[in-house]
Coordinates of C-alpha atoms in Angstrom, one line a residue:
Chain A
M1 CA 6.6 -13.1 33.3
S2 CA 3.8 -12.1 30.5
N3 CA 4.9 -12.1 27.2
N4 CA 2.3 -9.6 26.3
I5 CA 3.0 -6.0 25.1
E6 CA 2.2 -3.4 27.3
S7 CA 0.0 -0.2 26.4
H8 CA 0.4 3.2 28.3
L9 CA -0.8 5.9 25.5
I10 CA -4.1 5.8 25.6
E11 CA -6.2 7.9 23.0
N12 CA -9.8 9.5 24.2
R13 CA -10.5 11.8 21.5
V14 CA -13.5 10.7 19.2
F15 CA -14.6 12.0 16.1
K16 CA -18.1 11.0 14.7
P17 CA -18.9 11.3 11.2
S18 CA -20.8 14.3 9.9
K19 CA -24.5 13.8 9.5
E20 CA -24.4 15.2 6.1
F21 CA -21.8 12.8 5.2
S22 CA -23.5 9.7 6.7
K23 CA -26.6 10.6 4.8
K24 CA -25.1 9.9 1.6
A25 CA -23.1 7.0 3.0
R26 CA -23.3 3.4 1.8
I27 CA -23.1 2.1 5.2
Q28 CA -24.6 5.2 7.3
S29 CA -24.7 3.8 11.1
M30 CA -22.8 1.6 13.4
A31 CA -25.8 -0.8 13.7
E32 CA -25.6 -1.2 10.0
Y33 CA -22.1 -2.2 10.1
K34 CA -22.4 -4.5 12.8
K35 CA -25.4 -6.4 11.2
L36 CA -23.5 -6.4 7.9
W37 CA -20.3 -7.4 9.7
E38 CA -22.1 -10.6 11.4
E39 CA -23.4 -12.0 8.4
S40 CA -20.2 -11.6 6.7
I41 CA -18.7 -13.7 9.3
K42 CA -21.5 -16.0 9.9
K43 CA -22.6 -16.7 6.6
P44 CA -19.5 -15.5 4.4
D45 CA -21.0 -17.4 1.6
K46 CA -24.2 -15.4 1.2
F47 CA -22.0 -12.2 2.0
W48 CA -19.8 -12.6 -1.1
A49 CA -22.1 -14.2 -3.4
R50 CA -24.3 -10.8 -3.3
E51 CA -21.0 -8.8 -3.5
A52 CA -19.7 -10.6 -6.1
A53 CA -22.9 -10.5 -8.0
E54 CA -21.8 -6.9 -8.7
L55 CA -19.1 -7.9 -11.0
K56 CA -19.5 -9.6 -14.2
W57 CA -18.8 -13.1 -14.7
N58 CA -18.8 -15.1 -17.6
K59 CA -19.7 -18.1 -15.9
K60 CA -21.1 -18.3 -12.2
W61 CA -19.1 -20.2 -9.5
S62 CA -20.4 -23.5 -8.3
K63 CA -18.8 -23.0 -4.9
V64 CA -18.2 -19.7 -3.0
L65 CA -15.3 -21.1 -1.2
E66 CA -13.1 -24.1 -1.1
W67 CA -10.7 -24.0 2.2
K68 CA -8.2 -26.4 2.8
E69 CA -6.1 -24.6 5.1
P70 CA -3.9 -22.8 4.3
F71 CA -5.1 -23.1 0.6
A72 CA -8.0 -21.3 -0.6
K73 CA -10.0 -21.3 -4.0
W74 CA -12.8 -18.4 -4.2
F75 CA -15.8 -18.8 -6.3
V76 CA -14.7 -22.2 -7.7
G77 CA -15.5 -22.8 -11.0
G78 CA -16.6 -19.1 -11.9
K79 CA -15.1 -17.5 -15.1
L80 CA -14.3 -13.8 -15.3
N81 CA -11.8 -11.2 -16.7
V82 CA -10.4 -8.5 -14.5
S83 CA -9.8 -6.3 -17.4
E84 CA -13.2 -6.8 -18.9
N85 CA -14.8 -5.9 -15.4
C86 CA -12.5 -2.8 -14.9
L87 CA -13.2 -1.5 -18.9
D88 CA -15.9 -3.2 -21.2
R89 CA -18.5 -3.3 -18.5
H90 CA -18.6 0.4 -18.2
L91 CA -18.9 1.0 -22.2
D92 CA -22.6 0.5 -22.4
G93 CA -23.9 3.5 -20.5
P94 CA -22.7 7.0 -19.6
H95 CA -19.6 5.8 -18.2
K96 CA -18.5 5.6 -21.7
N97 CA -17.3 9.4 -22.0
K98 CA -16.1 9.3 -18.2
A99 CA -12.8 10.0 -17.2
A100 CA -11.1 6.7 -16.0
I101 CA -7.7 8.3 -15.7
I102 CA -6.9 11.9 -14.9
F103 CA -2.7 12.3 -15.2
E104 CA -0.8 15.0 -14.5
G105 CA 3.1 14.4 -15.2
E106 CA 5.7 16.1 -13.2
P107 CA 6.6 18.6 -15.6
G108 CA 3.1 19.7 -15.7
E109 CA 1.2 18.1 -18.6
R110 CA -2.3 16.7 -18.1
R111 CA -4.1 13.9 -19.9
V112 CA -7.6 13.0 -19.4
I113 CA -8.2 9.2 -20.4
T114 CA -12.1 8.0 -20.9
Y115 CA -13.2 4.7 -20.4
Q116 CA -13.7 4.2 -24.0
Q117 CA -10.1 5.7 -24.8
L118 CA -8.8 3.3 -21.9
H119 CA -10.4 0.4 -23.2
R120 CA -9.0 1.2 -26.9
D121 CA -5.5 1.7 -25.5
V122 CA -5.6 -1.9 -23.5
C123 CA -7.0 -3.8 -26.2
R124 CA -4.4 -2.3 -28.7
F125 CA -1.4 -3.2 -26.2
A126 CA -2.9 -6.3 -25.5
N127 CA -2.6 -7.2 -29.3
V128 CA 0.8 -6.0 -29.1
L129 CA 1.4 -8.4 -26.4
K130 CA 0.1 -11.5 -28.5
R131 CA 1.9 -10.3 -31.5
N132 CA 5.3 -10.6 -29.3
K133 CA 4.0 -14.3 -28.5
I134 CA 3.4 -13.7 -25.1
K135 CA 0.7 -15.7 -23.7
K136 CA -1.8 -16.8 -21.2
G137 CA -0.1 -17.9 -17.8
D138 CA 3.6 -16.4 -19.0
R139 CA 5.0 -13.9 -16.5
V140 CA 5.7 -10.1 -17.5
I141 CA 7.9 -7.6 -15.3
I142 CA 6.6 -4.2 -15.8
Y143 CA 9.2 -1.7 -15.1
M144 CA 7.4 2.0 -15.6
P145 CA 7.1 5.5 -14.3
M146 CA 3.8 6.3 -12.5
I147 CA 2.0 7.3 -16.2
P148 CA -1.1 5.6 -17.6
E149 CA 0.7 3.3 -19.9
A150 CA 1.5 1.6 -16.6
A151 CA -2.0 0.9 -15.9
V152 CA -2.5 0.1 -19.8
A153 CA 0.1 -2.4 -19.6
M154 CA -1.5 -4.3 -16.3
L155 CA -4.8 -4.3 -17.8
A156 CA -3.7 -5.6 -21.2
C157 CA -1.8 -8.8 -19.2
A158 CA -4.9 -9.0 -17.4
R159 CA -7.1 -9.1 -20.6
L160 CA -5.1 -12.1 -22.0
G161 CA -4.2 -14.0 -18.4
I162 CA -0.6 -13.2 -18.7
V163 CA 0.6 -12.7 -15.0
H164 CA 2.1 -9.1 -14.3
S165 CA 4.7 -8.4 -11.8
V166 CA 5.3 -4.7 -11.5
V167 CA 8.6 -3.5 -10.1
F168 CA 8.7 -0.2 -8.6
G169 CA 10.4 2.3 -10.9
G170 CA 12.5 3.5 -8.0
F171 CA 14.3 -0.1 -7.6
S172 CA 17.6 -0.8 -9.0
A173 CA 18.8 -3.2 -11.9
E174 CA 19.8 -5.8 -9.0
S175 CA 16.2 -5.8 -7.9
I176 CA 14.8 -6.5 -11.7
K177 CA 17.4 -9.3 -12.2
D178 CA 16.2 -11.0 -8.7
R179 CA 12.4 -10.6 -10.0
V180 CA 13.4 -11.5 -13.4
H181 CA 14.7 -14.9 -11.9
D182 CA 12.4 -15.8 -9.4
S183 CA 9.1 -15.4 -11.8
G184 CA 11.0 -16.7 -14.9
A185 CA 9.4 -13.8 -16.8
V186 CA 9.5 -13.8 -20.7
A187 CA 9.4 -10.1 -21.0
V188 CA 9.9 -6.8 -19.6
I189 CA 7.7 -3.7 -20.1
T190 CA 9.6 -0.4 -19.6
A191 CA 9.9 3.0 -20.6
D192 CA 13.2 5.2 -21.8
G193 CA 12.9 7.2 -18.5
G194 CA 10.7 8.6 -15.9
Y195 CA 10.7 12.3 -14.3
R196 CA 11.4 12.6 -10.4
R197 CA 12.3 15.8 -9.0
G198 CA 13.2 17.2 -12.4
A199 CA 15.8 14.7 -13.2
I200 CA 15.4 11.7 -15.2
V201 CA 15.2 8.1 -14.1
P202 CA 17.1 6.0 -16.6
L203 CA 14.6 2.9 -16.4
K204 CA 15.7 1.1 -19.9
A205 CA 19.3 1.5 -18.9
N206 CA 18.3 -0.4 -15.7
V207 CA 17.0 -3.0 -17.3
D208 CA 19.6 -3.7 -19.6
A209 CA 21.9 -3.8 -16.6
A210 CA 19.6 -6.2 -15.2
L211 CA 19.2 -8.5 -18.3
K212 CA 23.0 -8.2 -19.2
D213 CA 24.5 -11.4 -17.6
G214 CA 21.8 -13.6 -19.3
G215 CA 20.8 -17.0 -18.0
H216 CA 17.2 -15.6 -17.7
P217 CA 14.0 -16.5 -19.7
V218 CA 13.4 -12.6 -21.3
K219 CA 13.2 -12.8 -24.7
R220 CA 11.5 -9.4 -25.5
V221 CA 11.8 -5.9 -24.0
I222 CA 8.8 -3.3 -25.0
V223 CA 9.8 0.3 -24.6
F224 CA 7.7 3.2 -24.1
R225 CA 8.9 6.3 -25.0
R226 CA 8.2 8.9 -21.9
A227 CA 11.3 11.1 -21.2
G228 CA 12.9 11.2 -24.8
N229 CA 16.4 10.1 -23.0
E230 CA 18.8 8.3 -25.3
V231 CA 18.6 4.6 -24.8
H232 CA 20.1 1.4 -26.2
I233 CA 17.9 -0.9 -28.3
E234 CA 19.1 -4.2 -28.4
E235 CA 18.4 -5.7 -31.8
G236 CA 16.2 -8.8 -31.8
R237 CA 15.3 -8.1 -28.3
D238 CA 14.0 -4.6 -27.7
V239 CA 10.9 -3.2 -29.5
W240 CA 9.3 0.5 -29.3
W241 CA 5.8 0.5 -27.8
H242 CA 4.9 3.2 -30.1
R243 CA 6.1 1.3 -33.3
E244 CA 4.4 -1.8 -32.2
L245 CA 1.2 -0.1 -32.3
E246 CA 1.4 0.5 -36.0
Y247 CA 0.8 -3.2 -36.6
V248 CA -2.3 -3.7 -34.3
D249 CA -5.9 -2.8 -34.4
A250 CA -8.1 -2.4 -31.4
N251 CA -10.0 -5.7 -31.4
C252 CA -9.2 -7.6 -28.6
P253 CA -11.8 -9.7 -26.7
A254 CA -10.7 -10.4 -23.2
V255 CA -10.1 -14.1 -22.3
E256 CA -12.3 -15.9 -20.2
L257 CA -10.5 -16.8 -17.0
D258 CA -10.9 -19.2 -13.8
S259 CA -11.6 -17.2 -11.0
E260 CA -8.2 -18.6 -9.4
H261 CA -6.4 -17.7 -12.5
P262 CA -3.0 -16.0 -11.1
L263 CA -3.4 -12.1 -11.8
F264 CA -0.3 -10.7 -10.6
I265 CA 2.9 -11.6 -8.4
L266 CA 3.8 -8.5 -6.2
Y267 CA 7.4 -8.9 -4.4
T268 CA 7.9 -7.8 -1.1
S269 CA 11.2 -7.4 0.3
G270 CA 11.0 -8.0 3.9
S271 CA 13.9 -7.4 6.2
T272 CA 15.4 -10.9 5.5
G273 CA 16.0 -13.6 3.1
K274 CA 15.2 -13.6 -0.6
P275 CA 12.1 -11.2 -1.8
K276 CA 8.7 -13.1 -1.3
G277 CA 6.6 -13.2 -4.7
I278 CA 3.1 -12.7 -3.3
L279 CA 0.7 -14.2 -5.6
H280 CA -3.1 -13.0 -6.2
T281 CA -5.6 -14.6 -8.3
T282 CA -8.4 -13.1 -10.4
G283 CA -11.9 -13.4 -8.7
G284 CA -11.3 -12.9 -5.1
Y285 CA -8.9 -10.3 -5.6
L286 CA -11.0 -8.2 -7.6
L287 CA -13.7 -8.6 -5.4
G288 CA -11.8 -7.2 -2.4
A289 CA -10.4 -4.2 -4.3
Y290 CA -13.9 -3.8 -5.5
T291 CA -15.7 -3.9 -2.2
T292 CA -13.5 -1.9 -0.3
C293 CA -13.5 1.0 -2.8
K294 CA -17.0 0.7 -2.5
Y295 CA -17.4 0.6 1.5
V296 CA -14.4 2.1 2.8
F297 CA -13.6 4.9 0.2
D298 CA -17.4 5.1 -0.4
L299 CA -16.5 6.2 -3.9
R300 CA -19.3 8.2 -5.7
D301 CA -19.9 8.6 -9.4
E302 CA -19.1 12.2 -9.1
D303 CA -15.9 11.7 -7.3
V304 CA -12.2 12.3 -8.5
Y305 CA -10.1 10.1 -6.4
W306 CA -6.6 10.1 -5.7
C307 CA -4.4 7.7 -4.2
T308 CA -0.6 8.8 -4.2
A309 CA 0.8 5.5 -4.4
D310 CA 3.1 4.6 -7.1
V311 CA 1.5 1.6 -9.0
G312 CA 5.0 -0.5 -8.0
W313 CA 3.4 -1.0 -4.6
V314 CA 0.1 -3.0 -3.5
T315 CA -1.6 0.1 -2.6
G316 CA -1.3 1.2 -6.5
H317 CA -2.5 -2.1 -7.7
S318 CA -5.5 -2.2 -5.8
Y319 CA -6.3 1.6 -5.3
V320 CA -5.2 3.3 -8.2
V321 CA -6.0 0.5 -10.8
Y322 CA -8.3 -2.1 -10.2
G323 CA -10.3 -1.1 -7.3
P324 CA -11.2 2.4 -8.8
L325 CA -11.5 1.4 -12.5
A326 CA -13.9 -1.7 -11.4
M327 CA -16.1 0.5 -9.7
G328 CA -16.3 3.0 -12.8
G329 CA -14.7 5.5 -10.9
T330 CA -12.1 8.5 -12.0
S331 CA -8.6 7.7 -10.7
L332 CA -5.8 10.4 -10.6
M333 CA -2.4 9.6 -11.2
Y334 CA 0.4 11.8 -10.8
E335 CA 3.8 10.9 -11.9
G336 CA 6.8 12.6 -9.6
A337 CA 7.5 13.6 -6.4
P338 CA 5.4 16.1 -3.8
N339 CA 8.2 18.5 -3.4
W340 CA 8.5 19.4 -7.3
P341 CA 8.8 22.3 -7.9
D342 CA 8.0 23.2 -4.5
N343 CA 6.3 22.0 -1.4
G344 CA 3.0 23.0 -2.8
R345 CA 3.0 20.6 -5.3
F346 CA 0.2 18.2 -4.1
W347 CA -2.3 21.0 -3.2
K348 CA -1.8 22.4 -6.4
I349 CA -3.1 19.5 -8.0
F350 CA -6.5 20.0 -6.5
Chain B
M1 CA -7.4 11.4 -1.1
Y2 CA -5.4 8.1 -0.1
T3 CA -1.7 8.7 1.0
A4 CA 1.1 7.7 3.5
P5 CA 1.8 8.9 7.2
T6 CA 5.4 9.3 6.3
A7 CA 4.1 11.8 3.4
I8 CA 1.8 13.6 6.2
R9 CA 4.9 14.1 8.3
A10 CA 6.9 15.7 5.3
F11 CA 3.9 18.4 4.8
I12 CA 4.0 19.0 8.6
K13 CA 7.7 19.3 8.4
W14 CA 7.3 21.7 5.5
G15 CA 4.9 24.1 7.1
D16 CA 1.2 24.7 6.9
E17 CA 1.6 27.8 4.6
W18 CA 1.9 25.3 1.6
P19 CA -1.7 23.4 1.8
K20 CA -2.9 26.7 3.1
K21 CA -2.2 28.7 -0.3
Y22 CA -4.5 26.4 -2.3
D23 CA -8.5 25.8 -2.0
L24 CA -8.8 22.2 -0.8
S25 CA -12.5 22.5 -0.1
S26 CA -13.6 20.0 -2.7
L27 CA -12.0 17.2 -0.7
R28 CA -14.9 14.5 0.7
L29 CA -12.7 11.9 2.0
L30 CA -9.2 11.5 3.5
G31 CA -7.3 8.1 4.0
T32 CA -4.2 6.8 5.1
V33 CA -2.4 3.5 4.4
G34 CA 1.2 1.9 5.0
E35 CA 1.9 2.2 8.8
P36 CA 0.3 3.3 11.9
I37 CA -0.3 7.1 11.6
N38 CA 0.8 9.1 14.8
P39 CA -2.2 10.7 16.6
E40 CA -0.7 14.1 16.0
A41 CA -0.2 13.6 12.1
W42 CA -3.8 12.5 12.0
M43 CA -4.9 15.9 14.0
W44 CA -3.0 17.7 11.4
Y45 CA -4.3 15.8 8.5
H46 CA -7.8 16.3 10.0
K47 CA -7.8 19.9 10.6
V48 CA -5.2 21.5 7.9
I49 CA -5.9 19.1 5.1
G50 CA -9.5 18.0 5.7
G51 CA -10.7 21.5 7.1
G52 CA -12.1 19.2 10.1
R53 CA -14.8 18.4 7.7
C54 CA -13.5 15.0 6.2
P55 CA -14.0 11.6 7.7
I56 CA -10.4 9.9 7.7
V57 CA -9.8 6.1 7.1
D58 CA -7.0 4.8 8.6
T59 CA -6.5 1.5 6.9
W60 CA -4.8 -1.5 7.9
W61 CA -3.7 -3.9 5.3
Q62 CA -0.4 -5.3 3.6
T63 CA 0.4 -6.5 0.1
E64 CA -0.6 -10.1 1.4
T65 CA -4.1 -9.3 2.0
G66 CA -4.8 -7.5 -1.3
G67 CA -7.0 -5.2 0.4
H68 CA -8.4 -3.3 3.8
M69 CA -8.7 -5.7 6.7
I70 CA -8.9 -3.1 9.5
T71 CA -10.6 0.0 8.7
P72 CA -13.2 2.7 9.4
L73 CA -16.3 2.8 7.3
P74 CA -16.5 6.9 6.8
G75 CA -20.6 7.2 7.3
A76 CA -20.5 5.0 10.2
T77 CA -17.4 4.2 12.2
P78 CA -16.5 7.0 14.8
T79 CA -12.8 7.8 14.8
K80 CA -9.9 8.0 17.3
P81 CA -6.4 9.4 15.9
G82 CA -4.0 6.5 15.6
T83 CA -6.3 3.5 15.3
A84 CA -7.6 1.6 12.2
T85 CA -10.6 1.2 14.3
L86 CA -12.6 -2.3 13.3
P87 CA -12.3 -5.0 10.8
F88 CA -13.9 -4.7 7.4
F89 CA -16.4 -7.1 6.3
G90 CA -15.5 -10.8 6.5
V91 CA -12.7 -10.1 8.3
D92 CA -12.2 -12.3 11.5
A93 CA -9.2 -10.2 13.2
A94 CA -8.1 -10.9 16.9
V95 CA -5.3 -10.0 19.1
V96 CA -3.8 -13.0 20.4
D97 CA -1.0 -14.6 22.9
D98 CA 1.6 -16.9 22.2
N99 CA -1.1 -19.9 22.2
G100 CA -3.3 -18.3 20.1
K101 CA -5.7 -17.2 23.1
E102 CA -7.4 -13.5 22.7
V103 CA -5.8 -11.4 25.1
P104 CA -7.9 -8.6 27.4
A105 CA -8.9 -5.2 26.3
N106 CA -5.6 -2.8 26.0
V107 CA -3.0 -5.5 26.1
G108 CA -0.9 -6.0 23.4
G109 CA -0.1 -9.2 21.4
K110 CA -0.2 -10.5 17.7
L111 CA -2.5 -9.4 15.0
V112 CA -4.2 -12.4 13.6
I113 CA -7.0 -13.3 11.0
R114 CA -8.8 -16.2 11.8
K115 CA -10.9 -17.1 8.5
P116 CA -10.0 -17.0 4.7
W117 CA -10.9 -13.7 3.1
P118 CA -11.4 -13.5 -0.9
S119 CA -8.4 -11.0 -1.7
M120 CA -5.8 -13.1 0.5
L121 CA -2.8 -14.3 -1.1
R122 CA -2.9 -17.7 -2.4
S123 CA 0.9 -18.5 -2.3
I124 CA 4.7 -17.4 -2.6
W125 CA 5.2 -17.9 -6.2
G126 CA 6.7 -21.1 -6.6
D127 CA 6.9 -21.7 -3.0
K128 CA 4.0 -23.4 -1.0
A129 CA 6.0 -24.5 1.5
R130 CA 7.2 -21.0 2.2
Y131 CA 3.8 -19.6 2.1
K132 CA 2.8 -22.0 4.8
K133 CA 5.4 -21.5 7.0
T134 CA 5.6 -17.7 6.8
Y135 CA 2.0 -17.1 7.5
W136 CA 0.1 -20.1 8.7
S137 CA 2.6 -22.0 10.9
E138 CA 3.3 -19.6 14.0
L139 CA -0.3 -19.8 15.6
K140 CA -2.7 -22.9 14.7
G141 CA -5.3 -22.1 12.1
M142 CA -4.4 -18.5 12.0
Y143 CA -2.9 -16.0 9.7
F144 CA -0.1 -14.2 11.3
A145 CA 2.1 -11.7 9.3
G146 CA 4.3 -10.0 11.9
D147 CA 2.3 -7.1 13.3
G148 CA 1.3 -6.5 17.0
A149 CA -1.8 -4.9 18.0
R150 CA -4.1 -4.2 20.9
R151 CA -7.8 -3.4 21.2
D152 CA -9.1 -0.8 23.5
K153 CA -12.4 -1.0 25.5
D154 CA -14.5 -0.2 22.4
G155 CA -12.9 -3.0 20.5
Y156 CA -10.7 -0.8 18.3
F157 CA -7.4 -2.4 16.6
W158 CA -4.1 0.0 17.6
I159 CA -1.3 -1.2 15.6
V160 CA 1.9 -1.3 18.0
G161 CA 4.5 -2.2 15.4
R162 CA 6.1 -5.1 13.8
I163 CA 6.2 -7.7 16.7
D164 CA 10.0 -8.2 15.9
D165 CA 10.5 -4.6 16.6
V166 CA 9.0 -4.7 20.2
L167 CA 11.3 -3.3 22.9
N168 CA 11.8 -5.2 26.0
V169 CA 13.0 -2.8 28.4
A170 CA 13.7 -4.4 32.0
G171 CA 10.8 -6.8 31.6
H172 CA 8.3 -4.5 30.0
R173 CA 7.6 -5.4 26.6
L174 CA 6.7 -1.9 24.4
G175 CA 5.6 -1.3 21.0
T176 CA 7.6 1.1 19.2
A177 CA 4.7 2.9 17.7
E178 CA 3.7 4.2 21.1
V179 CA 7.3 5.6 22.0
E180 CA 7.1 7.5 18.4
S181 CA 3.7 8.6 18.6
A182 CA 4.5 10.4 21.8
L183 CA 7.7 11.7 20.5
V184 CA 5.6 13.1 17.5
S185 CA 3.1 14.9 19.7
H186 CA 6.1 17.2 20.9
A187 CA 6.0 20.6 19.2
S188 CA 9.6 20.3 17.8
V189 CA 9.6 17.0 16.4
A190 CA 8.5 16.2 12.9
E191 CA 9.2 12.4 12.9
A192 CA 10.9 9.7 15.0
A193 CA 11.7 6.2 14.9
V194 CA 12.6 4.1 18.1
V195 CA 14.5 1.2 18.1
G196 CA 16.0 -1.0 20.8
R197 CA 19.8 -1.8 21.7
P198 CA 21.3 -4.5 23.9
D199 CA 21.8 -3.1 27.5
E200 CA 23.3 -5.0 30.0
L201 CA 21.0 -4.0 32.8
K202 CA 17.7 -3.7 31.3
G203 CA 17.7 -6.2 28.4
Q204 CA 17.4 -3.5 26.0
G205 CA 17.8 0.6 26.1
V206 CA 15.6 2.7 24.2
V207 CA 17.2 4.8 21.4
C208 CA 15.2 7.3 19.4
F209 CA 16.2 8.8 16.1
V210 CA 14.2 12.1 15.7
T211 CA 14.0 14.6 12.9
L212 CA 13.1 18.3 13.9
K213 CA 10.7 20.6 12.5
Q214 CA 12.0 23.1 10.2
G215 CA 13.5 26.2 12.3
V216 CA 14.2 24.0 15.5
E217 CA 17.6 23.8 16.5
A218 CA 19.3 20.3 17.4
R219 CA 20.3 21.6 21.5
Q220 CA 21.2 19.4 24.3
E221 CA 18.4 21.0 26.2
L222 CA 15.8 19.8 23.8
R223 CA 17.4 16.3 24.2
E224 CA 16.6 16.3 27.9
E225 CA 13.3 17.9 27.2
L226 CA 12.2 15.0 24.8
K227 CA 13.3 12.4 27.4
K228 CA 11.0 14.0 29.9
H229 CA 8.1 14.2 27.5
V230 CA 8.2 10.6 26.8
R231 CA 8.3 10.0 30.6
T232 CA 5.3 11.9 31.1
V233 CA 3.2 10.8 28.2
I234 CA 4.0 6.9 28.4
G235 CA 6.0 6.8 31.7
P236 CA 9.2 6.0 33.3
V237 CA 9.8 2.6 31.5
A238 CA 10.0 4.1 27.9
T239 CA 12.4 6.9 28.9
P240 CA 15.0 7.2 26.2
D241 CA 18.2 6.1 26.7
E242 CA 19.4 8.3 23.9
I243 CA 18.1 10.5 21.6
R244 CA 20.1 11.0 18.2
F245 CA 18.9 14.1 15.9
T246 CA 19.0 13.4 12.2
E247 CA 18.3 15.4 9.2
V248 CA 16.4 12.4 7.6
L249 CA 15.7 8.6 8.5
P250 CA 16.7 5.9 6.3
K251 CA 13.6 4.8 4.4
T252 CA 12.6 2.8 1.4
R253 CA 11.2 4.6 -1.7
S254 CA 7.9 3.6 -0.4
G255 CA 8.4 5.4 2.7
K256 CA 8.9 2.6 5.3
I257 CA 11.7 3.3 7.9
M258 CA 14.4 1.0 7.9
R259 CA 14.6 -0.3 11.2
R260 CA 17.1 -2.7 10.8
L261 CA 19.6 -0.4 9.9
L262 CA 18.7 1.9 12.7
K263 CA 19.2 -1.2 15.0
E264 CA 22.6 -1.8 14.0
I265 CA 23.4 1.6 14.0
A266 CA 22.1 2.0 17.5
A267 CA 24.1 -0.8 18.3
G268 CA 27.3 0.6 17.3
K269 CA 27.6 -1.9 14.5
A270 CA 28.2 -1.8 10.9
V271 CA 25.4 -1.8 8.9
S272 CA 25.2 -5.0 7.1
G273 CA 22.9 -6.8 4.7
D274 CA 20.8 -5.5 1.7
T275 CA 20.6 -2.0 1.5
T276 CA 19.6 -1.6 -2.0
T277 CA 16.0 -0.5 -1.4
L278 CA 17.4 2.6 0.5
E279 CA 16.5 6.1 -1.1
D280 CA 19.2 7.7 0.1
F281 CA 22.5 6.0 1.0
S282 CA 24.4 9.2 2.2
I283 CA 22.6 9.4 5.5
L284 CA 24.0 6.0 6.7
A285 CA 27.2 7.9 7.6
K286 CA 25.4 10.9 9.1
L287 CA 23.4 8.4 11.3
S288 CA 26.2 6.5 12.3
A289 CA 27.8 10.2 13.7
S290 CA 24.5 11.4 15.2
Q291 CA 25.4 9.8 18.4
E292 CA 24.6 11.7 21.9

């Protein structure tokens, strides 16, 4: 008996891209796709070196790929910084005053953050991290609502070579605890609370519960004030984000990092066993997020682009934060549920 | 706009009047991510949200892959509802049998990647051995992360579901995605999750958990109608043994259906293991009581 899987559902409807869309697209025909795909498979070094040249490198790589199955090193010897590629790179020209993030909170408030402003926010927060003795190679848990400060925290970590592990704001204290222990995180970045269907999710209280038994390396908890709910502040461990900002300036050069320096760990729960900490590194990851935004979303300068995923998932990493910002795009972030206050919320955002 | 099929099915359930109240004409491109999209949900997204005008990129990828792996390119690839179409640049994807040999067109197998790509995971944090074992040991020289697929005559990839969830009914191996898509193509159904349960005669029986569109009543006749519908669309081999109506399906907050729980419920067992990622606990009791 064959062990293959049978298929019975055959779909015959075909939808071709409109001429109008194709005319402006980066890849306009199947012939073009096939040609480039062939090249990317037969001469991957040539293809990826050409794409990688669109990013900013502090030092060029000596070798595109070193493959010792199953361990890969991409852009061996190359040095770059993800945050510099997502921010500083766009400050020289007209993108400086372009919206990097458009944010809508669940209660309805809107903020537009330009590349220049986001750069400033990230530099200041990176200085807060430094001030709190968090350094290159350290791991930090980010447990935040879907607000721009989540992206600020990620980019500030990336700026200093700190490895972030974002834990989805809907996860429990138990999940935070597992991830703190597995990653050996020295700090947690969180908020007092976030909004979900009109209620406040008590994020800080969950962090407290996760850390209460001790036996972990967390020395610092940085708390952003979002929802205004009352929270416990543990003397000597917890600090307020806004208070810390009073002590820092906005001058923070990005640290030159090896192409294979760890960028983030993201845990997947899986159906069995303990969560797996999926490790992504600097150069190859950024290039993947960048090229897919460029070719798959065909992201244009005039676009406002909205990925509805939370930053707690890989989709939020690659397609809310790193990919669109590396492209100099405008990324829309919405904090809450699609059915609050009614089932039309998503469409109203348009 | 880039969103998940689970959200799209919720929009369908809530009714067309919601998006129709607003002007969506500025939309240029639509995308989906997270699981294979049922063809009927794809058609709704295309028509009601995209105004029949916007290309849809149905993207297959994983946390492990870092970025899109199988996806249309919106200005080039002719799309078909329900398929992620073709590999992205640098992605050497294939569908293979248990020996790593490519299977013929329209036969399902394991979805693998045969070459490294820039945004691939580098390891599992602190556990290189587990990384190697989990992703690179099942098939020699290939990355395999649990999904099954088939390629059609045009080489397009159709994800059939997780290999672990594949049904084995009287010697026929069937992907869950197809049976679910068949159910969702019925006018009364909003969402469906299909699992196998042990069956002495057939090996496995087909149990379908179904949520209905707003205003549709859960009647016994509808159960029979849905069984007949699956029979017609897919064939007698996939005929559901049981249809269980439920108001909601057990999902993680990222919208993934927790099939493990459904398998346990379908087999009449108590739910065990980790349920901490479940969005709404109260539905476990309701699901257990939903038996035919």
